[in-house]
mmCIF file of C-alpha atoms and ligand atoms in Angstrom:
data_model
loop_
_atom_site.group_PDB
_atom_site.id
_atom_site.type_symbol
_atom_site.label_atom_id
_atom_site.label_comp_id
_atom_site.label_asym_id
_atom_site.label_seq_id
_atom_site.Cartn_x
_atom_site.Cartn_y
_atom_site.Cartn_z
ATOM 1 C CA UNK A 1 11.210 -52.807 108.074
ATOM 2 C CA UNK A 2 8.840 -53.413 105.064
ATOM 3 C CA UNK A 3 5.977 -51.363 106.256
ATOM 4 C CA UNK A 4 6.708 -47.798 106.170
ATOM 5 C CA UNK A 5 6.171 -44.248 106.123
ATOM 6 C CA UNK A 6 7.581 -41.766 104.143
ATOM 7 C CA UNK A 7 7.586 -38.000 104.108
ATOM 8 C CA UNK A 8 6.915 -36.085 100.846
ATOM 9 C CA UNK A 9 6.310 -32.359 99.986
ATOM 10 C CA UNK A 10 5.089 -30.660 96.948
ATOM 11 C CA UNK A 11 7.150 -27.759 96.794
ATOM 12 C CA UNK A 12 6.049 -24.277 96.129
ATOM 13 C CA UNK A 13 7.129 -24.919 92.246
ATOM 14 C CA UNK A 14 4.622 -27.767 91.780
ATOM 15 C CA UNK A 15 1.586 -26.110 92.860
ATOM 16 C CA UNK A 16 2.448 -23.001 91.535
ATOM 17 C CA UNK A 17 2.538 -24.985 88.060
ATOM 18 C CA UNK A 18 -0.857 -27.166 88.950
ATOM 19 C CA UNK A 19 0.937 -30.208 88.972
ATOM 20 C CA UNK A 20 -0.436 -31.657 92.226
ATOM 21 C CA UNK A 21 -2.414 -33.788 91.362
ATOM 22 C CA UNK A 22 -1.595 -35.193 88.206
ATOM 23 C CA UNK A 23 2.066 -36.125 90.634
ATOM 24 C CA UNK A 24 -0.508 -37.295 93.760
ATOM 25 C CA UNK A 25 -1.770 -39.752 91.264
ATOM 26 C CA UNK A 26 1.375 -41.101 91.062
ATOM 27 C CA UNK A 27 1.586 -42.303 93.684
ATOM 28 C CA UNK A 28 -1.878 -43.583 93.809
ATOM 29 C CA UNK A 29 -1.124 -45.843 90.776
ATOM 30 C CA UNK A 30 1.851 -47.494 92.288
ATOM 31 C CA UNK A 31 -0.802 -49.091 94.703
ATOM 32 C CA UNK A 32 1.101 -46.758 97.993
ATOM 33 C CA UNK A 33 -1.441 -45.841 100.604
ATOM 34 C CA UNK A 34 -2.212 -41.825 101.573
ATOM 35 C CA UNK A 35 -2.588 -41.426 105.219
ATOM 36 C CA UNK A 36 -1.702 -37.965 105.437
ATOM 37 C CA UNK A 37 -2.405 -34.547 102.875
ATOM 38 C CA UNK A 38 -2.614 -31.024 103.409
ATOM 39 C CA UNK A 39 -1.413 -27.512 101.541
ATOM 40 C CA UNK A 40 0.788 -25.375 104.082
ATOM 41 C CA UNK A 41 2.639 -21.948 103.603
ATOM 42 C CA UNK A 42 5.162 -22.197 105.781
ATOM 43 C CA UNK A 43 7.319 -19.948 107.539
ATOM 44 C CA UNK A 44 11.040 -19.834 108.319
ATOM 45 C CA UNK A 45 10.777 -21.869 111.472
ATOM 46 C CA UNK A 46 9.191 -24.882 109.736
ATOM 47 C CA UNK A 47 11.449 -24.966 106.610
ATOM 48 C CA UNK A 48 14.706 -24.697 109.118
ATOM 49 C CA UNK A 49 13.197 -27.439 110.854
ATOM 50 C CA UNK A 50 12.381 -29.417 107.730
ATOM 51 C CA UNK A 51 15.920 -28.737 106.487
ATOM 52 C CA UNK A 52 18.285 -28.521 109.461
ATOM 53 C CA UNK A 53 22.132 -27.570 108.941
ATOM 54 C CA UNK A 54 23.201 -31.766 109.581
ATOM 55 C CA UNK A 55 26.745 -32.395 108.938
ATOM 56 C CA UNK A 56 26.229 -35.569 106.892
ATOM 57 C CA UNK A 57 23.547 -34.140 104.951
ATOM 58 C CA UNK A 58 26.119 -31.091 104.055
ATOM 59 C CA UNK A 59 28.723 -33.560 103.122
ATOM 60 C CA UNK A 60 26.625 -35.478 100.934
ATOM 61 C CA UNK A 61 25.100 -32.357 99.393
ATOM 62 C CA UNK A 62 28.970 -30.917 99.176
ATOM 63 C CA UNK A 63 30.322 -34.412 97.277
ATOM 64 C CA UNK A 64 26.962 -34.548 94.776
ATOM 65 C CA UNK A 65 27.491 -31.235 93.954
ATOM 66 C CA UNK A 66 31.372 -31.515 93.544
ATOM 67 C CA UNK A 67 30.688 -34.592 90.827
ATOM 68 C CA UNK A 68 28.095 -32.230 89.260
ATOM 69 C CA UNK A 69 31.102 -29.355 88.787
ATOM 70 C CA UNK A 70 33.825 -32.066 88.016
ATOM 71 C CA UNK A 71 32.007 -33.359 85.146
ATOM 72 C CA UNK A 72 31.810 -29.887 83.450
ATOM 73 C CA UNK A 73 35.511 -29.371 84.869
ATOM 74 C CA UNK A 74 33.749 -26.125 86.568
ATOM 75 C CA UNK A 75 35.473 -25.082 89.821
ATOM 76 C CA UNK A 76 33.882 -25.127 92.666
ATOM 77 C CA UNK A 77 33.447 -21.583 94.987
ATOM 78 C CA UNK A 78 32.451 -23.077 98.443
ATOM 79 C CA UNK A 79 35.364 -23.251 101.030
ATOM 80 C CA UNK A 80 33.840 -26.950 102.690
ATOM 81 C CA UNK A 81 30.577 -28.571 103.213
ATOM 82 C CA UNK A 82 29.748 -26.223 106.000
ATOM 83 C CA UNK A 83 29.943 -23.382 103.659
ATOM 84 C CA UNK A 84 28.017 -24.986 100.617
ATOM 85 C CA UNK A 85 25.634 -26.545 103.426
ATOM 86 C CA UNK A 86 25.046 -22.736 104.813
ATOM 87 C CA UNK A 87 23.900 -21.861 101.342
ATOM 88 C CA UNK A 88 22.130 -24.282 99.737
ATOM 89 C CA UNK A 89 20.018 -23.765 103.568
ATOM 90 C CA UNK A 90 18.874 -19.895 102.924
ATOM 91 C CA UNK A 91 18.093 -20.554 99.599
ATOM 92 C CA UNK A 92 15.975 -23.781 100.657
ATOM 93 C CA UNK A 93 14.055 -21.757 103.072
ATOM 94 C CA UNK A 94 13.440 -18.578 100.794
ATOM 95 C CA UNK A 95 12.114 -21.705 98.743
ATOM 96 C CA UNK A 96 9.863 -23.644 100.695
ATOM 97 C CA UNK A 97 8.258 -20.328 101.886
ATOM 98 C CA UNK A 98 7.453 -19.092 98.322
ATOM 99 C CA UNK A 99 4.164 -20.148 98.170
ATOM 100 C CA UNK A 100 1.748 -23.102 99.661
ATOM 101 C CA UNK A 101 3.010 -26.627 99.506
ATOM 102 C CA UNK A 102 1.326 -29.854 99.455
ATOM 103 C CA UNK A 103 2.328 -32.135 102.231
ATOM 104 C CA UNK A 104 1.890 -35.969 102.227
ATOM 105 C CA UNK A 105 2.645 -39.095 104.312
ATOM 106 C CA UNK A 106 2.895 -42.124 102.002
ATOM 107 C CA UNK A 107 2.585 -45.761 103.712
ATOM 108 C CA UNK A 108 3.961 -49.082 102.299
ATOM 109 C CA UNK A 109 5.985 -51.858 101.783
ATOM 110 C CA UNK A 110 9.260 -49.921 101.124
ATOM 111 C CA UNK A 111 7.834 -46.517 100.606
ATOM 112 C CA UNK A 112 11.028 -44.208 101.416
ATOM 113 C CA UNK A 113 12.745 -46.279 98.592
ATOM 114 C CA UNK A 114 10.384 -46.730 96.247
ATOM 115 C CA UNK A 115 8.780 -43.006 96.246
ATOM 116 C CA UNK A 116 12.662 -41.693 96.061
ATOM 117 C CA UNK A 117 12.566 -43.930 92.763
ATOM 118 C CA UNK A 118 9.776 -42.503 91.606
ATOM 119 C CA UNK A 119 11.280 -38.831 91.990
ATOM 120 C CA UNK A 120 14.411 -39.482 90.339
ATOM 121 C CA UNK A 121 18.038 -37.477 90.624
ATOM 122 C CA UNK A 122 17.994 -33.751 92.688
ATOM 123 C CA UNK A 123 19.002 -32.447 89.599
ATOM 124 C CA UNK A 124 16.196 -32.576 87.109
ATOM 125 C CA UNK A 125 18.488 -32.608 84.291
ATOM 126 C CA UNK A 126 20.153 -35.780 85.149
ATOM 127 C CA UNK A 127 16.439 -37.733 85.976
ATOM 128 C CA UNK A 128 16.010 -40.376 83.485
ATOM 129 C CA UNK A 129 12.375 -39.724 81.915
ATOM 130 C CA UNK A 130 10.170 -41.869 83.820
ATOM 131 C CA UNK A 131 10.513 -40.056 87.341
ATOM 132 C CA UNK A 132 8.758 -37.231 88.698
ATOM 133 C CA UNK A 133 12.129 -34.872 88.100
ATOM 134 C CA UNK A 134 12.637 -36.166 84.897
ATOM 135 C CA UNK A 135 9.207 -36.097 83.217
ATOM 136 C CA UNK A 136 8.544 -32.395 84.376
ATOM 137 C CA UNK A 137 10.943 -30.870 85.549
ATOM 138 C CA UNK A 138 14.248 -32.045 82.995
ATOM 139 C CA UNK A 139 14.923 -28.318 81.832
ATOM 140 C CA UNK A 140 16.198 -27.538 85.561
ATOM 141 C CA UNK A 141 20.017 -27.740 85.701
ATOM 142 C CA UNK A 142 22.503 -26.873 88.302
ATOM 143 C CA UNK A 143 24.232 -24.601 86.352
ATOM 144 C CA UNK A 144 21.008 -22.579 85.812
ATOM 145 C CA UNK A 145 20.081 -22.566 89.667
ATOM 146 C CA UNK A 146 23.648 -21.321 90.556
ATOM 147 C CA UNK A 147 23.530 -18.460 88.138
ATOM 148 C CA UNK A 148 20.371 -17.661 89.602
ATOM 149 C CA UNK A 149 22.029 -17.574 92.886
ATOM 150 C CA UNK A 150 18.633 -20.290 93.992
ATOM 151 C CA UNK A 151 17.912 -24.041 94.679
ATOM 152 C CA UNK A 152 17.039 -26.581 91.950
ATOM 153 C CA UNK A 153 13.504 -25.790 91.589
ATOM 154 C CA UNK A 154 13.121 -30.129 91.725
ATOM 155 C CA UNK A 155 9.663 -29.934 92.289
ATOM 156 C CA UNK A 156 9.213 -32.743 95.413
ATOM 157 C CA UNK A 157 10.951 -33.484 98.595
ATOM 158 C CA UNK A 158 10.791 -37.263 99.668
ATOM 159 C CA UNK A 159 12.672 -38.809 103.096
ATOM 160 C CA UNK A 160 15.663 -40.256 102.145
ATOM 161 C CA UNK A 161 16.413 -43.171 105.446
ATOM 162 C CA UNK A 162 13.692 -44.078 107.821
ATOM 163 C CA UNK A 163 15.308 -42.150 110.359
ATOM 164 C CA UNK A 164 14.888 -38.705 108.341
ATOM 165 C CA UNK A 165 11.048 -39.963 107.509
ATOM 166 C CA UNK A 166 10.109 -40.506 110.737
ATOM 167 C CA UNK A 167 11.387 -36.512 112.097
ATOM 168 C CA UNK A 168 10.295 -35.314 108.733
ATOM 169 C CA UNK A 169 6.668 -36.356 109.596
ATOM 170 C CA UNK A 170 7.048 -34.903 112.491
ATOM 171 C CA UNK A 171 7.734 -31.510 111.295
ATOM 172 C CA UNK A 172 4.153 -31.017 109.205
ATOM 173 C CA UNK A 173 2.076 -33.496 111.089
ATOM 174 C CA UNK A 174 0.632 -34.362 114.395
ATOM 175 C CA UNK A 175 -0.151 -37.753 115.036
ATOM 176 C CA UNK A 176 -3.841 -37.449 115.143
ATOM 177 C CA UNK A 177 -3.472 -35.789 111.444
ATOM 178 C CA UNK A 178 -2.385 -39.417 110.003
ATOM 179 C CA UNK A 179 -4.369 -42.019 109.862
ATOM 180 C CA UNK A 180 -4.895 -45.570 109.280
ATOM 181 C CA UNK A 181 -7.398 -47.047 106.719
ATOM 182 C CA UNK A 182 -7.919 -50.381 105.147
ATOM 183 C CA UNK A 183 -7.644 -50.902 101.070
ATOM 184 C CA UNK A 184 -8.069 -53.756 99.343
ATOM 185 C CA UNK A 185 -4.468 -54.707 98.509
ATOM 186 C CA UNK A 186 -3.842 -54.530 101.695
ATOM 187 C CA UNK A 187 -4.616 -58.517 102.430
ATOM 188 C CA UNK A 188 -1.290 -59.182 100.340
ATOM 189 C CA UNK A 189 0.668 -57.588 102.531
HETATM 190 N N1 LIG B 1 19.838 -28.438 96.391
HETATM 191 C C1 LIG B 1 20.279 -27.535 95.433
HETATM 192 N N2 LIG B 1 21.603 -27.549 95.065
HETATM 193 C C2 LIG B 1 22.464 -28.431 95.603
HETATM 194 C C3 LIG B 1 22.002 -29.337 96.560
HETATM 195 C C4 LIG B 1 20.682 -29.315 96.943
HETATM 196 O O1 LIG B 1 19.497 -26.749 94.906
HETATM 197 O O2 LIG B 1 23.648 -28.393 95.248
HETATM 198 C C5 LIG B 1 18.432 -28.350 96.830
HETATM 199 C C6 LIG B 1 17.475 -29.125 95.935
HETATM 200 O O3 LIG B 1 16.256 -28.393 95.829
HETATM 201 C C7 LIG B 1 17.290 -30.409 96.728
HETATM 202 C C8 LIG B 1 17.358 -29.909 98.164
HETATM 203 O O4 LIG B 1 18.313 -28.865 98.126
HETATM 204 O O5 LIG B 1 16.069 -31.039 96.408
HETATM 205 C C9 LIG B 1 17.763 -30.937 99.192
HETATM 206 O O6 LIG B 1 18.971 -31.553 98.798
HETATM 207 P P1 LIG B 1 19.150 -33.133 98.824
HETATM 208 O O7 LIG B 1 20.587 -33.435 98.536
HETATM 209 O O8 LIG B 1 18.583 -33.658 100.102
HETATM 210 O O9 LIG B 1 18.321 -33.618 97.542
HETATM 211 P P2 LIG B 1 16.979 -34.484 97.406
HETATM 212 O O10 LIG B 1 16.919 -35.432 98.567
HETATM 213 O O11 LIG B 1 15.836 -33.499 97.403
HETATM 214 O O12 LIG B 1 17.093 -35.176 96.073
HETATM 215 MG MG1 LIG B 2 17.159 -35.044 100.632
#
């Protein structure tokens, strides 16, 4: 599909530093449509549903990570994916429920790929300059975040497949909360 939707969040990290908007504009620039915005403070329930225990997701976090430790020939203390997975999960909740968070639904012609361009690598360190990650966030390593027994304060959650998008959107919006609205460019499309 061309057309589509993507889920992003500002995470607790990004408003806390007051870099909404100068990251909302963006995605404004790059000529993507905003049909949905609002701040939320969420609670437990919400951020498990945003970030559900899914094998596949734990295996890809597990092998990302692994490269990560290889490369600084650091070992590893998680048992299996199900064990990092279990982890990285608790932290990501105490996370998202830090503080408010600014959450957006992003429409266009590749959106999911495009805005996951835009945000560069999960670890801010390894973001080329350029992307959201690596502009603001670079000092953010995973060594530091696993001495700190925390996540990679990364700044901005975007929908990796459309599948993910399209329950991601569901999770912080109701239909009636997105909507639809002509621009200009739109005609090219
Ligand atoms: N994360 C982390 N350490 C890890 C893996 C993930 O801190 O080893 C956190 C990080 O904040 C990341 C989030 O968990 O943004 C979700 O992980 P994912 O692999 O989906 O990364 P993303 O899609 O956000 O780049
Ligand atoms: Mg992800």
């Amino acid at each position: 599909m061309v057309m589509e939707r993507t889920l992003v969040l500002l995470k607790p990290d990004a408003v806390q530093r007051s870099l909404a908007g100068k990251i909302i504009s963006r995605f404004e620039d790059s000529g993507l449509k905003i049909v949905a915005m609002k701040m939320v403070w969420c609670d437990e329930k919400q951020a498990l549903n945003h970030y559900p225990l899914d094998e596949e997701w734990a295996k890809n976090v597990f092998e990302k990570t692994k490269k990560a430790y290889d490369k600084e020939n650091k070992k590893m203390e998680y048992k299996d994916h199900i064990d990092l997975g279990k982890t990285i999960q608790s932290w990501l909740t105490t996370f998202l429920k830090e503080g408010p968070i600014v959450a957006l639904v992003i429409e266009g012609p590749h959106s999911i790929e495009l805005v996951r361009k835009m945000v560069g690598a999960t670890e801010p360190r390894q973001a080329i300059p350029g992307t959201i990650r690596g502009d603001y966030a670079s000092i953010e390593s995973y060594s530091l975040a696993d001495n700190k027994k925390r996540v990679l304060r990364n700044l901005i959650h975007a929908s990796d497949t459309l599948e993910n998008a399209n329950k991601e959107i569901k999770v912080w919006f109701k239909d009636e909360e997105i909507h639809s609205y002509k621009k200009d460019i739109d005609k090219h499309f």
